[in-house]
mmCIF file of C-alpha atoms in Angstrom:
data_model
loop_
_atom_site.group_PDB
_atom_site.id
_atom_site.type_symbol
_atom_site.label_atom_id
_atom_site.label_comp_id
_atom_site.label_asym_id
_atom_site.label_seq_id
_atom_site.Cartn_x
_atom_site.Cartn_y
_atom_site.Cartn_z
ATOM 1 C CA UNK N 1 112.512 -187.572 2.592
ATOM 2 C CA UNK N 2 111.932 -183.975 3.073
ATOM 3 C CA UNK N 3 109.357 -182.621 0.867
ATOM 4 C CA UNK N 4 108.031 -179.968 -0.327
ATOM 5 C CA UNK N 5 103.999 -180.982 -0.848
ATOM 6 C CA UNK N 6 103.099 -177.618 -2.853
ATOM 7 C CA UNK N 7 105.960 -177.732 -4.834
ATOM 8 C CA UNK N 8 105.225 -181.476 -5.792
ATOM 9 C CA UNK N 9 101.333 -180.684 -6.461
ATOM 10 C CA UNK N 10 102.617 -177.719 -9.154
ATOM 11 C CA UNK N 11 104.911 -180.166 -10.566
ATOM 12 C CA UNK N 12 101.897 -182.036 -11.315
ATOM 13 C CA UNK N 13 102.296 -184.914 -9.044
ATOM 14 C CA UNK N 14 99.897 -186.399 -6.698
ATOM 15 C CA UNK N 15 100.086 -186.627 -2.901
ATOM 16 C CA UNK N 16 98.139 -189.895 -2.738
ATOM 17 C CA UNK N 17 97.143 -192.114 0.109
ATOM 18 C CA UNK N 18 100.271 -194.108 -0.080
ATOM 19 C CA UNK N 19 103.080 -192.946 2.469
ATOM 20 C CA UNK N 20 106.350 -192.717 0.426
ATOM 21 C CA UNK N 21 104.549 -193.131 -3.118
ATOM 22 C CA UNK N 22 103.734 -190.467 -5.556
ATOM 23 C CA UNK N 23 101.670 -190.552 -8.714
ATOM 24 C CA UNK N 24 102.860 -188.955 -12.199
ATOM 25 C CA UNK N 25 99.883 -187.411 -14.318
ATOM 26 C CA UNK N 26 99.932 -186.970 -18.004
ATOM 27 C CA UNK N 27 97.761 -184.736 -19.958
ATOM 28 C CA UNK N 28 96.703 -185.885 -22.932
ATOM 29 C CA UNK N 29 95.104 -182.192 -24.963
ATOM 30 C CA UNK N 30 92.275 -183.415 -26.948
ATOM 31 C CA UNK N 31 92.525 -186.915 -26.095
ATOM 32 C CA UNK N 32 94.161 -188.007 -28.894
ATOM 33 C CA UNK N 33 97.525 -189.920 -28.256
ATOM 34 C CA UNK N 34 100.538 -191.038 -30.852
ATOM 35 C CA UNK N 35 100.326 -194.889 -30.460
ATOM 36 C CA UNK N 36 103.920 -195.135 -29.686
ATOM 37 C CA UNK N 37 103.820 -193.044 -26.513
ATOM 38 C CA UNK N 38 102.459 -195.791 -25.417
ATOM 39 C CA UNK N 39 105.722 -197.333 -24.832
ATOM 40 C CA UNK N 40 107.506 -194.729 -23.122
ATOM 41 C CA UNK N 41 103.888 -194.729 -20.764
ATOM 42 C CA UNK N 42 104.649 -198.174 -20.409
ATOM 43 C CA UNK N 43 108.472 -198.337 -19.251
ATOM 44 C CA UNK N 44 108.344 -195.765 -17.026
ATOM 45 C CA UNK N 45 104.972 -197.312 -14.891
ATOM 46 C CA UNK N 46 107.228 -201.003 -14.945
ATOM 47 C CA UNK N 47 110.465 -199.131 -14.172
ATOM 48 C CA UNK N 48 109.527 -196.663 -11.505
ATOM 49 C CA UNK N 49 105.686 -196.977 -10.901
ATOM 50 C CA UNK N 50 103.672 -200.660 -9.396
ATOM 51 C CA UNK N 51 103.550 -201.651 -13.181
ATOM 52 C CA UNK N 52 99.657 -200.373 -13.261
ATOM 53 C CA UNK N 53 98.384 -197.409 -15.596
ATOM 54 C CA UNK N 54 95.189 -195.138 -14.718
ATOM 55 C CA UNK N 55 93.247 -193.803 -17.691
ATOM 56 C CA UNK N 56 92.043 -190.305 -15.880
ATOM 57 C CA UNK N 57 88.523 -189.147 -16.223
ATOM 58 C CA UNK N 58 89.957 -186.418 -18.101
ATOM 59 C CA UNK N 59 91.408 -188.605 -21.027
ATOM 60 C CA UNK N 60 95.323 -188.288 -19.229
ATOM 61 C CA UNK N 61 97.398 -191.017 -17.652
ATOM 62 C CA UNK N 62 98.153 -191.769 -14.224
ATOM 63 C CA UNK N 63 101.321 -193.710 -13.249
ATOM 64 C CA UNK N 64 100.763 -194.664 -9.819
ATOM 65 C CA UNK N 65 103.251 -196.218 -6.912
ATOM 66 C CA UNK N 66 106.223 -194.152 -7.844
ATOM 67 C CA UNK N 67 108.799 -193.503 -4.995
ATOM 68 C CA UNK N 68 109.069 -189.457 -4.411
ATOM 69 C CA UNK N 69 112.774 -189.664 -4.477
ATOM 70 C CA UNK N 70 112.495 -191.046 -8.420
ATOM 71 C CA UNK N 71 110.673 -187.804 -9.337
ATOM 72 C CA UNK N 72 113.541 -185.973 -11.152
ATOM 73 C CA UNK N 73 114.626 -189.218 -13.254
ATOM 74 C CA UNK N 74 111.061 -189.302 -14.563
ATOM 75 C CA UNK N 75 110.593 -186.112 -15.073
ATOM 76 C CA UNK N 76 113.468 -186.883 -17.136
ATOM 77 C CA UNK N 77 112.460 -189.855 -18.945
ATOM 78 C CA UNK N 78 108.718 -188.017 -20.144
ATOM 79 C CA UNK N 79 110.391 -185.256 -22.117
ATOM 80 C CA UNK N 80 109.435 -187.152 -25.335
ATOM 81 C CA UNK N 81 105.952 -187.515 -24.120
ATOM 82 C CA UNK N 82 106.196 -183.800 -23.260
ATOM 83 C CA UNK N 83 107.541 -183.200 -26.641
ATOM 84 C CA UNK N 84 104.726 -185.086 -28.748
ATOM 85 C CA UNK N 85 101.925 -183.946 -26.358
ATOM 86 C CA UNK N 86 102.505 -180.400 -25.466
ATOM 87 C CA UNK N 87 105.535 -178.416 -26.923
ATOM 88 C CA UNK N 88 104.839 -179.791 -30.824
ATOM 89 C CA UNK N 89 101.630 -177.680 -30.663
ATOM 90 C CA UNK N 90 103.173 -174.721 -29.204
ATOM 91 C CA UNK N 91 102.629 -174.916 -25.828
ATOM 92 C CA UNK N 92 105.345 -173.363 -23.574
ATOM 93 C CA UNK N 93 107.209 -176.059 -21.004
ATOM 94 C CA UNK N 94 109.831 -174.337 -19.653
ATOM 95 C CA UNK N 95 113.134 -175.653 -18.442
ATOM 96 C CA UNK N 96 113.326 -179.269 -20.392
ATOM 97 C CA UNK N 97 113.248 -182.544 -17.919
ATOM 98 C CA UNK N 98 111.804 -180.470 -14.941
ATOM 99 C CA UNK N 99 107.855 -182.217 -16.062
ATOM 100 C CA UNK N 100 105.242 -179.420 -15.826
ATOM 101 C CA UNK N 101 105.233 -176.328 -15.258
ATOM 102 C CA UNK N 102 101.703 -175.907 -13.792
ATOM 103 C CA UNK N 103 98.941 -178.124 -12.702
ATOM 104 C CA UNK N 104 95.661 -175.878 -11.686
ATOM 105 C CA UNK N 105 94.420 -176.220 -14.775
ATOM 106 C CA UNK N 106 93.424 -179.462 -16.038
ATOM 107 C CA UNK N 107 93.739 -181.287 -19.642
ATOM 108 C CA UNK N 108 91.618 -179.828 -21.949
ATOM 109 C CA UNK N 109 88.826 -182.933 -22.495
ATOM 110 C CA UNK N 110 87.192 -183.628 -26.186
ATOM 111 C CA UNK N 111 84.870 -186.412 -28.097
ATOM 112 C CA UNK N 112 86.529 -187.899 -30.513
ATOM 113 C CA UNK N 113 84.932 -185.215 -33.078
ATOM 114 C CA UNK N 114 84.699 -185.353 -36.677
ATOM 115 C CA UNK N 115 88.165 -187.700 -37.471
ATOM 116 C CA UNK N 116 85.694 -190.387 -36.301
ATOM 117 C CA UNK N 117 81.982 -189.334 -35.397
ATOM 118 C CA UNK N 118 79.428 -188.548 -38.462
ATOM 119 C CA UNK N 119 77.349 -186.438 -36.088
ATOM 120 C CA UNK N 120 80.583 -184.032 -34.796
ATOM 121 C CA UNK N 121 80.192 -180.542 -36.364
ATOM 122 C CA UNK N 122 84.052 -179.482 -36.323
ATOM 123 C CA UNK N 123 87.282 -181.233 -35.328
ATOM 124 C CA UNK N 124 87.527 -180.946 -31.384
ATOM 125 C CA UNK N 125 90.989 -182.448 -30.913
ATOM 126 C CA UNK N 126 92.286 -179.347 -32.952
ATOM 127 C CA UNK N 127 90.372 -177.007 -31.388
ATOM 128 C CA UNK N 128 91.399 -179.162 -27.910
ATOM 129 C CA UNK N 129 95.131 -178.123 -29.161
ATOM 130 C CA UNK N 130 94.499 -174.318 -30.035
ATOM 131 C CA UNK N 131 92.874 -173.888 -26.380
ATOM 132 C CA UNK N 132 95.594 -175.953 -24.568
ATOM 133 C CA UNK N 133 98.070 -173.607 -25.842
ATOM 134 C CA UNK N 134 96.537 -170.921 -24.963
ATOM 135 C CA UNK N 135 95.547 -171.579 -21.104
ATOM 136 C CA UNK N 136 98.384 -174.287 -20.769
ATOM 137 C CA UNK N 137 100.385 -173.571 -18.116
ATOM 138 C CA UNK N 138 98.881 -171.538 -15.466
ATOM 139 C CA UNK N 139 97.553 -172.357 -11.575
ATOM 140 C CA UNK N 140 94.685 -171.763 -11.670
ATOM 141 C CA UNK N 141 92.073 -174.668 -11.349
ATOM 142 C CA UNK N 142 90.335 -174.438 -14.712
ATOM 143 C CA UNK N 143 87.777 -177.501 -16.857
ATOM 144 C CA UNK N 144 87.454 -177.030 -20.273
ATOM 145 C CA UNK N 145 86.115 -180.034 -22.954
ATOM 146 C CA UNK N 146 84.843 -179.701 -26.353
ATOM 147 C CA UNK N 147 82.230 -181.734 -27.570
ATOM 148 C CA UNK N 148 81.314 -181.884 -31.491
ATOM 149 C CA UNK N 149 77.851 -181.898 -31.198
ATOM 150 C CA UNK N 150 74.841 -181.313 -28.774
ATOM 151 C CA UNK N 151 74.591 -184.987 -27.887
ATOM 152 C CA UNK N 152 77.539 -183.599 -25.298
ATOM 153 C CA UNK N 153 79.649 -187.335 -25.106
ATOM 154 C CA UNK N 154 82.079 -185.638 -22.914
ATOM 155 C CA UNK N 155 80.019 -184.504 -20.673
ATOM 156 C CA UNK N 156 80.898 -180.313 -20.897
ATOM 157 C CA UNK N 157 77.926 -179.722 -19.115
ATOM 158 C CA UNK N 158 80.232 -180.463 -16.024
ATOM 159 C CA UNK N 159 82.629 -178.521 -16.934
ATOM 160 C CA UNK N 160 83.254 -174.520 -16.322
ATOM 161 C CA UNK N 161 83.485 -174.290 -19.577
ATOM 162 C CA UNK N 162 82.208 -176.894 -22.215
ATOM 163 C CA UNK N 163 82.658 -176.014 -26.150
ATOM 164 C CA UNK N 164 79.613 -177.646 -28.376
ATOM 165 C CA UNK N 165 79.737 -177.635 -31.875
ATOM 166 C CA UNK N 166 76.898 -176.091 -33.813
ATOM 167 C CA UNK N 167 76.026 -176.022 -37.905
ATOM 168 C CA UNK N 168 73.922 -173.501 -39.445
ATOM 169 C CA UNK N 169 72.236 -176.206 -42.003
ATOM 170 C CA UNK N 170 71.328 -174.958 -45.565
ATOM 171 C CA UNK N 171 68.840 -176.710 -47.895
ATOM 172 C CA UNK N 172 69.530 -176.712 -51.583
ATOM 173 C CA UNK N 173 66.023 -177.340 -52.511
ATOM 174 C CA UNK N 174 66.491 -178.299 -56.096
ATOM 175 C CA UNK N 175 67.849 -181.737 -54.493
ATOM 176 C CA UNK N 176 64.998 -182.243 -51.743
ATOM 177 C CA UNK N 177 62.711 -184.939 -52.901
ATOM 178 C CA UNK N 178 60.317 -183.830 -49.794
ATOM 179 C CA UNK N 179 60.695 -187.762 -48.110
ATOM 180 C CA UNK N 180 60.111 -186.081 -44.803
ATOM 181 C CA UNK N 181 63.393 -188.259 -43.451
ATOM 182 C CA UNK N 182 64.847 -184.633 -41.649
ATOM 183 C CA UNK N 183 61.643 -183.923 -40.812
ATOM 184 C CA UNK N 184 60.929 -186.768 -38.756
ATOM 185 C CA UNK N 185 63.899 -187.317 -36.894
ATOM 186 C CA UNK N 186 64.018 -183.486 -36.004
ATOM 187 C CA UNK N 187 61.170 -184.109 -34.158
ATOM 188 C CA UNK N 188 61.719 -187.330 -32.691
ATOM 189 C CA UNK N 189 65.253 -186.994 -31.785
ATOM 190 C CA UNK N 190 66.148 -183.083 -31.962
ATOM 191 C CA UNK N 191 63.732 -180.149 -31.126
ATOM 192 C CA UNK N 192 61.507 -180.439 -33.476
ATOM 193 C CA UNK N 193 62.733 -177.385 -35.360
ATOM 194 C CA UNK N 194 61.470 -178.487 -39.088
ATOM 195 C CA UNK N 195 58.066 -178.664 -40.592
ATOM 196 C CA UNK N 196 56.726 -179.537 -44.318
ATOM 197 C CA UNK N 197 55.057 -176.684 -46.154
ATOM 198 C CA UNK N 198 54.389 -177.395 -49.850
ATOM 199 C CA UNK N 199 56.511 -180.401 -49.665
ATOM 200 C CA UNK N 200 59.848 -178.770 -48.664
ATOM 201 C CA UNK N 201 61.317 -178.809 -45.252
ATOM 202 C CA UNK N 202 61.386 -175.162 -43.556
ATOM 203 C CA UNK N 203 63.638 -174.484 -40.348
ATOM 204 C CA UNK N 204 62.702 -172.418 -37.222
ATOM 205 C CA UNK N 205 66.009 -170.663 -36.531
ATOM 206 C CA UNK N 206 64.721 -169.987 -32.867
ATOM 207 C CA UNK N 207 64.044 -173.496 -32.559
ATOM 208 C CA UNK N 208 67.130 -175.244 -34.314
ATOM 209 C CA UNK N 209 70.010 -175.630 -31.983
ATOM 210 C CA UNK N 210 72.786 -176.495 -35.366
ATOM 211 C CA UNK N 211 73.297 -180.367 -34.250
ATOM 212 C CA UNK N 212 73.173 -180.828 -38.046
ATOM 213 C CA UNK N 213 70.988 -184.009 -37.924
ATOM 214 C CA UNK N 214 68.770 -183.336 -40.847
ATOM 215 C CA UNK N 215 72.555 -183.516 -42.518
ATOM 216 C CA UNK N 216 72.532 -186.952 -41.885
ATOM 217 C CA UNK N 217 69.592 -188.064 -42.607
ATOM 218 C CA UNK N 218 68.948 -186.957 -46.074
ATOM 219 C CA UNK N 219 69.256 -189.326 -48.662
ATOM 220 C CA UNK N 220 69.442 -187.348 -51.692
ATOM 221 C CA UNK N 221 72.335 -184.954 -49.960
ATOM 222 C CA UNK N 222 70.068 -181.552 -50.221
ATOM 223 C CA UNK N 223 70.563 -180.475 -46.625
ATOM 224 C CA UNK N 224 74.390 -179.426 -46.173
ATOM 225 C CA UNK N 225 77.063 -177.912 -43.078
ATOM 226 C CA UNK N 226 77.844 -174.900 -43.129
ATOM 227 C CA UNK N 227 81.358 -173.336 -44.268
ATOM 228 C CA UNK N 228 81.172 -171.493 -41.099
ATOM 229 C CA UNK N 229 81.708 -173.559 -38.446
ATOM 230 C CA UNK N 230 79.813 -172.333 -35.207
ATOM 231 C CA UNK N 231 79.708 -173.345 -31.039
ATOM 232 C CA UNK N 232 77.496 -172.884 -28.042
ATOM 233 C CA UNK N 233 79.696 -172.300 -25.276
ATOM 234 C CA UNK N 234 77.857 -173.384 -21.964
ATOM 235 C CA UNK N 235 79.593 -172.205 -18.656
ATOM 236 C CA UNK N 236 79.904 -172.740 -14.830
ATOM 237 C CA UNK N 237 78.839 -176.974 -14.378
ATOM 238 C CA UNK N 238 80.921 -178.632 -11.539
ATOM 239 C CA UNK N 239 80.831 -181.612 -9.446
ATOM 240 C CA UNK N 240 81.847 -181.525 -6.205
ATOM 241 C CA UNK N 241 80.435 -181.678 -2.777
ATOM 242 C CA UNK N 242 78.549 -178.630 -2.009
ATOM 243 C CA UNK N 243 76.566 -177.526 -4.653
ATOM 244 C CA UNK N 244 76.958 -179.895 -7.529
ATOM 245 C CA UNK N 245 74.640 -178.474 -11.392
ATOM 246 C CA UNK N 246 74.903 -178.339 -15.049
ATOM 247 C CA UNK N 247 76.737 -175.867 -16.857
ATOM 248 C CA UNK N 248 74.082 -172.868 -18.456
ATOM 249 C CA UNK N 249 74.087 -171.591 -22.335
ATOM 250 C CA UNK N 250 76.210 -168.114 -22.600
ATOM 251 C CA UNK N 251 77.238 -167.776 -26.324
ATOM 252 C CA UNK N 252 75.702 -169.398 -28.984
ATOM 253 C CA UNK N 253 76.535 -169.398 -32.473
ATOM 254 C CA UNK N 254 80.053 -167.929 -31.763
ATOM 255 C CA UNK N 255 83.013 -168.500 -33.885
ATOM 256 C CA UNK N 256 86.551 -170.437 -32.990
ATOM 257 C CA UNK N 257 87.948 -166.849 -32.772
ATOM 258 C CA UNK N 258 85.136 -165.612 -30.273
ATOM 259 C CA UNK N 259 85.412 -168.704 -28.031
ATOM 260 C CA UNK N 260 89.163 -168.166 -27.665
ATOM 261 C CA UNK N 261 89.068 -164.278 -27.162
ATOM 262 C CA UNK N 262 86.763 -165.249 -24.304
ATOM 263 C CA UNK N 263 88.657 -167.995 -22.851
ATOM 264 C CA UNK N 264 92.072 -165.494 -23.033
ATOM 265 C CA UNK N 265 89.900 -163.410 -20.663
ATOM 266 C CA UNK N 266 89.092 -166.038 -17.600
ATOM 267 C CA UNK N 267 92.235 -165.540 -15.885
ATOM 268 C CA UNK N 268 92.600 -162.079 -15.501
ATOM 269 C CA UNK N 269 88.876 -162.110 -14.214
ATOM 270 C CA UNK N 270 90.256 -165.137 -12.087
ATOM 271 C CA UNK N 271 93.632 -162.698 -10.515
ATOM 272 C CA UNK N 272 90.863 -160.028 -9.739
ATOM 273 C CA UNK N 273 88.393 -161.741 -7.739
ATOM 274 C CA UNK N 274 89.465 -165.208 -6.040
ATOM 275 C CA UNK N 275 89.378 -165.264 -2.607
ATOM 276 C CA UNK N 276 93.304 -165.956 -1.761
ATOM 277 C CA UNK N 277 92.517 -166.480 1.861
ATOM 278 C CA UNK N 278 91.294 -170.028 0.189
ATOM 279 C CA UNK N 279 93.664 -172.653 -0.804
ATOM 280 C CA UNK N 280 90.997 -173.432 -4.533
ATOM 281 C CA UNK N 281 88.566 -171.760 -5.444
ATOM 282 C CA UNK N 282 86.609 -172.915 -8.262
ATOM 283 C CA UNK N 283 85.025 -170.496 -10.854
ATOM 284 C CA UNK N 284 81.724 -171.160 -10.468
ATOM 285 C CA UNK N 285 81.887 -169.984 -6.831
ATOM 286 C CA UNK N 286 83.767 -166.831 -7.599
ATOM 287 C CA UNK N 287 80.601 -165.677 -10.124
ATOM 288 C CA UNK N 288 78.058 -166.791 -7.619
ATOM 289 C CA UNK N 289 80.091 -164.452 -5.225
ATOM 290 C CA UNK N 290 80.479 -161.081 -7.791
ATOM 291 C CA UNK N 291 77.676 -161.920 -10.224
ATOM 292 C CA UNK N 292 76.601 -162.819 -13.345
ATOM 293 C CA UNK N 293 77.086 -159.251 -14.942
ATOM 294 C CA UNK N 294 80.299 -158.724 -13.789
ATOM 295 C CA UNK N 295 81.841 -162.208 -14.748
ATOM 296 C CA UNK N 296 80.097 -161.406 -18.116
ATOM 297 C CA UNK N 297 81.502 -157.840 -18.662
ATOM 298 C CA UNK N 298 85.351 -159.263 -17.502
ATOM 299 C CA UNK N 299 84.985 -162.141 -20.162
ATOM 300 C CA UNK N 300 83.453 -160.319 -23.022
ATOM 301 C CA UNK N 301 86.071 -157.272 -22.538
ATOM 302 C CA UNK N 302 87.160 -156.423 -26.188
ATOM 303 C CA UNK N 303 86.018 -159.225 -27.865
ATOM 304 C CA UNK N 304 84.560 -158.433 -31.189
ATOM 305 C CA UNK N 305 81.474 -160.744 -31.676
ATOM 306 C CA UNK N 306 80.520 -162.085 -34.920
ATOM 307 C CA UNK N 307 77.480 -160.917 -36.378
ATOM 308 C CA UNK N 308 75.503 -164.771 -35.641
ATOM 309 C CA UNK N 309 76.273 -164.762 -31.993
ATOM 310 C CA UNK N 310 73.915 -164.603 -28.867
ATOM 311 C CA UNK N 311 74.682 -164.147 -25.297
ATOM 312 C CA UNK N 312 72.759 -164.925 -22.582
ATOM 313 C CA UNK N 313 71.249 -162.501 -20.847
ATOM 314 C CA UNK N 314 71.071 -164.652 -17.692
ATOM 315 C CA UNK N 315 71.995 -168.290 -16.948
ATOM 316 C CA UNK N 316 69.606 -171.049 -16.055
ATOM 317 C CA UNK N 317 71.091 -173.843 -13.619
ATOM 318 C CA UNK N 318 69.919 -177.058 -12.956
ATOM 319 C CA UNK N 319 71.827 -178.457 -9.363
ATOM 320 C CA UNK N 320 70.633 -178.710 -6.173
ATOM 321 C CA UNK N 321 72.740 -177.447 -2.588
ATOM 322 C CA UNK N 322 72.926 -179.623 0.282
ATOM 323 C CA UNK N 323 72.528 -176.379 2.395
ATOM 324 C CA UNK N 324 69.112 -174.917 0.888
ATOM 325 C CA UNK N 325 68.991 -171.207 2.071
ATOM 326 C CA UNK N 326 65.392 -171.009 2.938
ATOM 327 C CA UNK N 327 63.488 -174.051 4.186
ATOM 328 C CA UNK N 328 59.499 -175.059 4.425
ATOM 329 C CA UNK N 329 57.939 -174.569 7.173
ATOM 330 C CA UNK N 330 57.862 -178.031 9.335
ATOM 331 C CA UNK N 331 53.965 -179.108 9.483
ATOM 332 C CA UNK N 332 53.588 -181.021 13.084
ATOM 333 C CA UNK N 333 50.748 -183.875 13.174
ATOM 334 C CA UNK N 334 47.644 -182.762 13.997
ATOM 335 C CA UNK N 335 45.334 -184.185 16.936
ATOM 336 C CA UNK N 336 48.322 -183.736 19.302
#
């Protein structure tokens, strides 16, 4: 069959390891899936696929063992899962039964958040959906997840960008029966950001990072969320084989509105300085090529910050390279 291999890759299919085979992908925004999507996942991996399904590290489907020439009928047949998963929240699909449109930039990861988890600060499926349709589609090879609280279940600290969900806790004292509870597990669990004086709780703002703990553990309800809901927005982590690290702090305390500004101004910072001559490159090694200020500048271009936030004046990685660029000196046994 003659094929097209970059054409297939943008349609979001895999060129995988098996001649003659392809593999459909399915995003999944948020990670949240109607239950009977199921069976449309299901009849098209038994009627065109080996029968198998692949839950993706990034909360999608894979439908593996599909013939290249039955790429058009299933393209076809996923409309409705198209429908449910992408175009109901806005996103734009283009011509319908031609599958995606795009497939640089991957499903947009999330926790299961606050429709589950007591200690999620916001709803990350929603906020999964609002960011979906705003990068979804485009080319570019882009990781986002959101994660409702700093214990980070998804794992956005291996993302390029990673969305944490922060609370700015408020105590009505007139309820606080000073058991200490908070107290304690702030500084057994958390960092330690709470201390007794005259039998009340007191917070260290520097110290508190909003995981809203102290929420959870007060039995009389005097500790409470606040209206606001806030995020730490962590940047640049990556896997991979040359210089795998975490993902560093850039905004903290930021609004839903300041996290999407910035995240509407990756890709033009993207256009401007990726290296073409590659066939991918990731983010992460465009800003170690230009620099920190400069990737800063580009994503904080007319975005308004709200009066709470914090940005970082420099990042802080933790990785390691398997090229170092300077080496000890090698120490030859003595005696010789």
């Amino acid at each position: 069959m003659d094929l097209n291999t970059k054409s297939v890759i943008r349609n979001a299919w895999r060129i995988t390891s098996q001649r003659g085979r392809t593999c459909l992908r399915i995003r999944v925004p948020g990670g949240h899936l109607p239950a009977e999507l199921m069976t449309d996942i299901q009849q098209i991996a038994q009627q065109y696929g080996n029968g198998s399904v692949h839950i993706t590290t990034r909360q999608g489907f894979e439908v593996p063992g599909i013939r290249f020439e039955d790429m058009a009928a299933v393209n076809r047949r996923m409309q409705p899962i198209l429908d449910a998963l992408e175009v109901a929240i806005g996103v734009p699909m283009g011509q319908r039964g031609s599958g995606y449109p795009a497939a640089g930039t991957r499903n947009v990861a999330a926790c299961i958040g606050s429709r589950v988890c007591p200690f999620a600060n916001y709803d990350t499926t929603a906020l999964a959906a609002r960011i979906e349709r705003q990068v979804y589609p485009n080319h570019r090879h882009l990781k986002i997840a959101c994660t409702g609280c700093p214990n980070d279940c998804i794992k956005a600290h291996l993302q390029d960008f990673g969305i944490l969900g922060q609370t700015d806790v408020q105590l009505d004292a007139a309820r606080c029966i000073g058991c200490e509870a908070c107290q304690k597990n702030c500084k057994a669990r958390v960092t330690d950001a709470l201390e007794m004086r005259h039998g009340r709780p007191v917070r260290d703002a520097d110290q508190c990072i909003g995981c809203g703990e102290c929420v959870l553990k007060c039995p009389t309800g005097a500790w409470r969320r606040s209206a606001t809901k806030y995020y730490r927005m962590i940047i640049l982590g990556r896997t991979g084989k040359k210089n795998p690290r975490l993902a560093a702090t850039f905004l903290e305390w930021a609004t839903e509105e300041v996290i999407l500004a910035v995240l509407r101004n990756v890709y033009p910072f993207i256009e401007t300085h990726i290296d073409n001559r590659l066939p991918k490159e990731h983010l992460g090694y465009i800003v170690d090529r230009v620099g920190y200020e400069t990737f800063k500048n580009a994503l904080l271009k007319g975005v308004t910050l709200n009066d709470k936030a914090v940005v970082a004046g420099e990042l802080h990685f933790a990785g390691y390279r398997h090229r170092p660029q300077t080496h000890e000196p090698r120490h030859e046994p003595s005696g010789r």
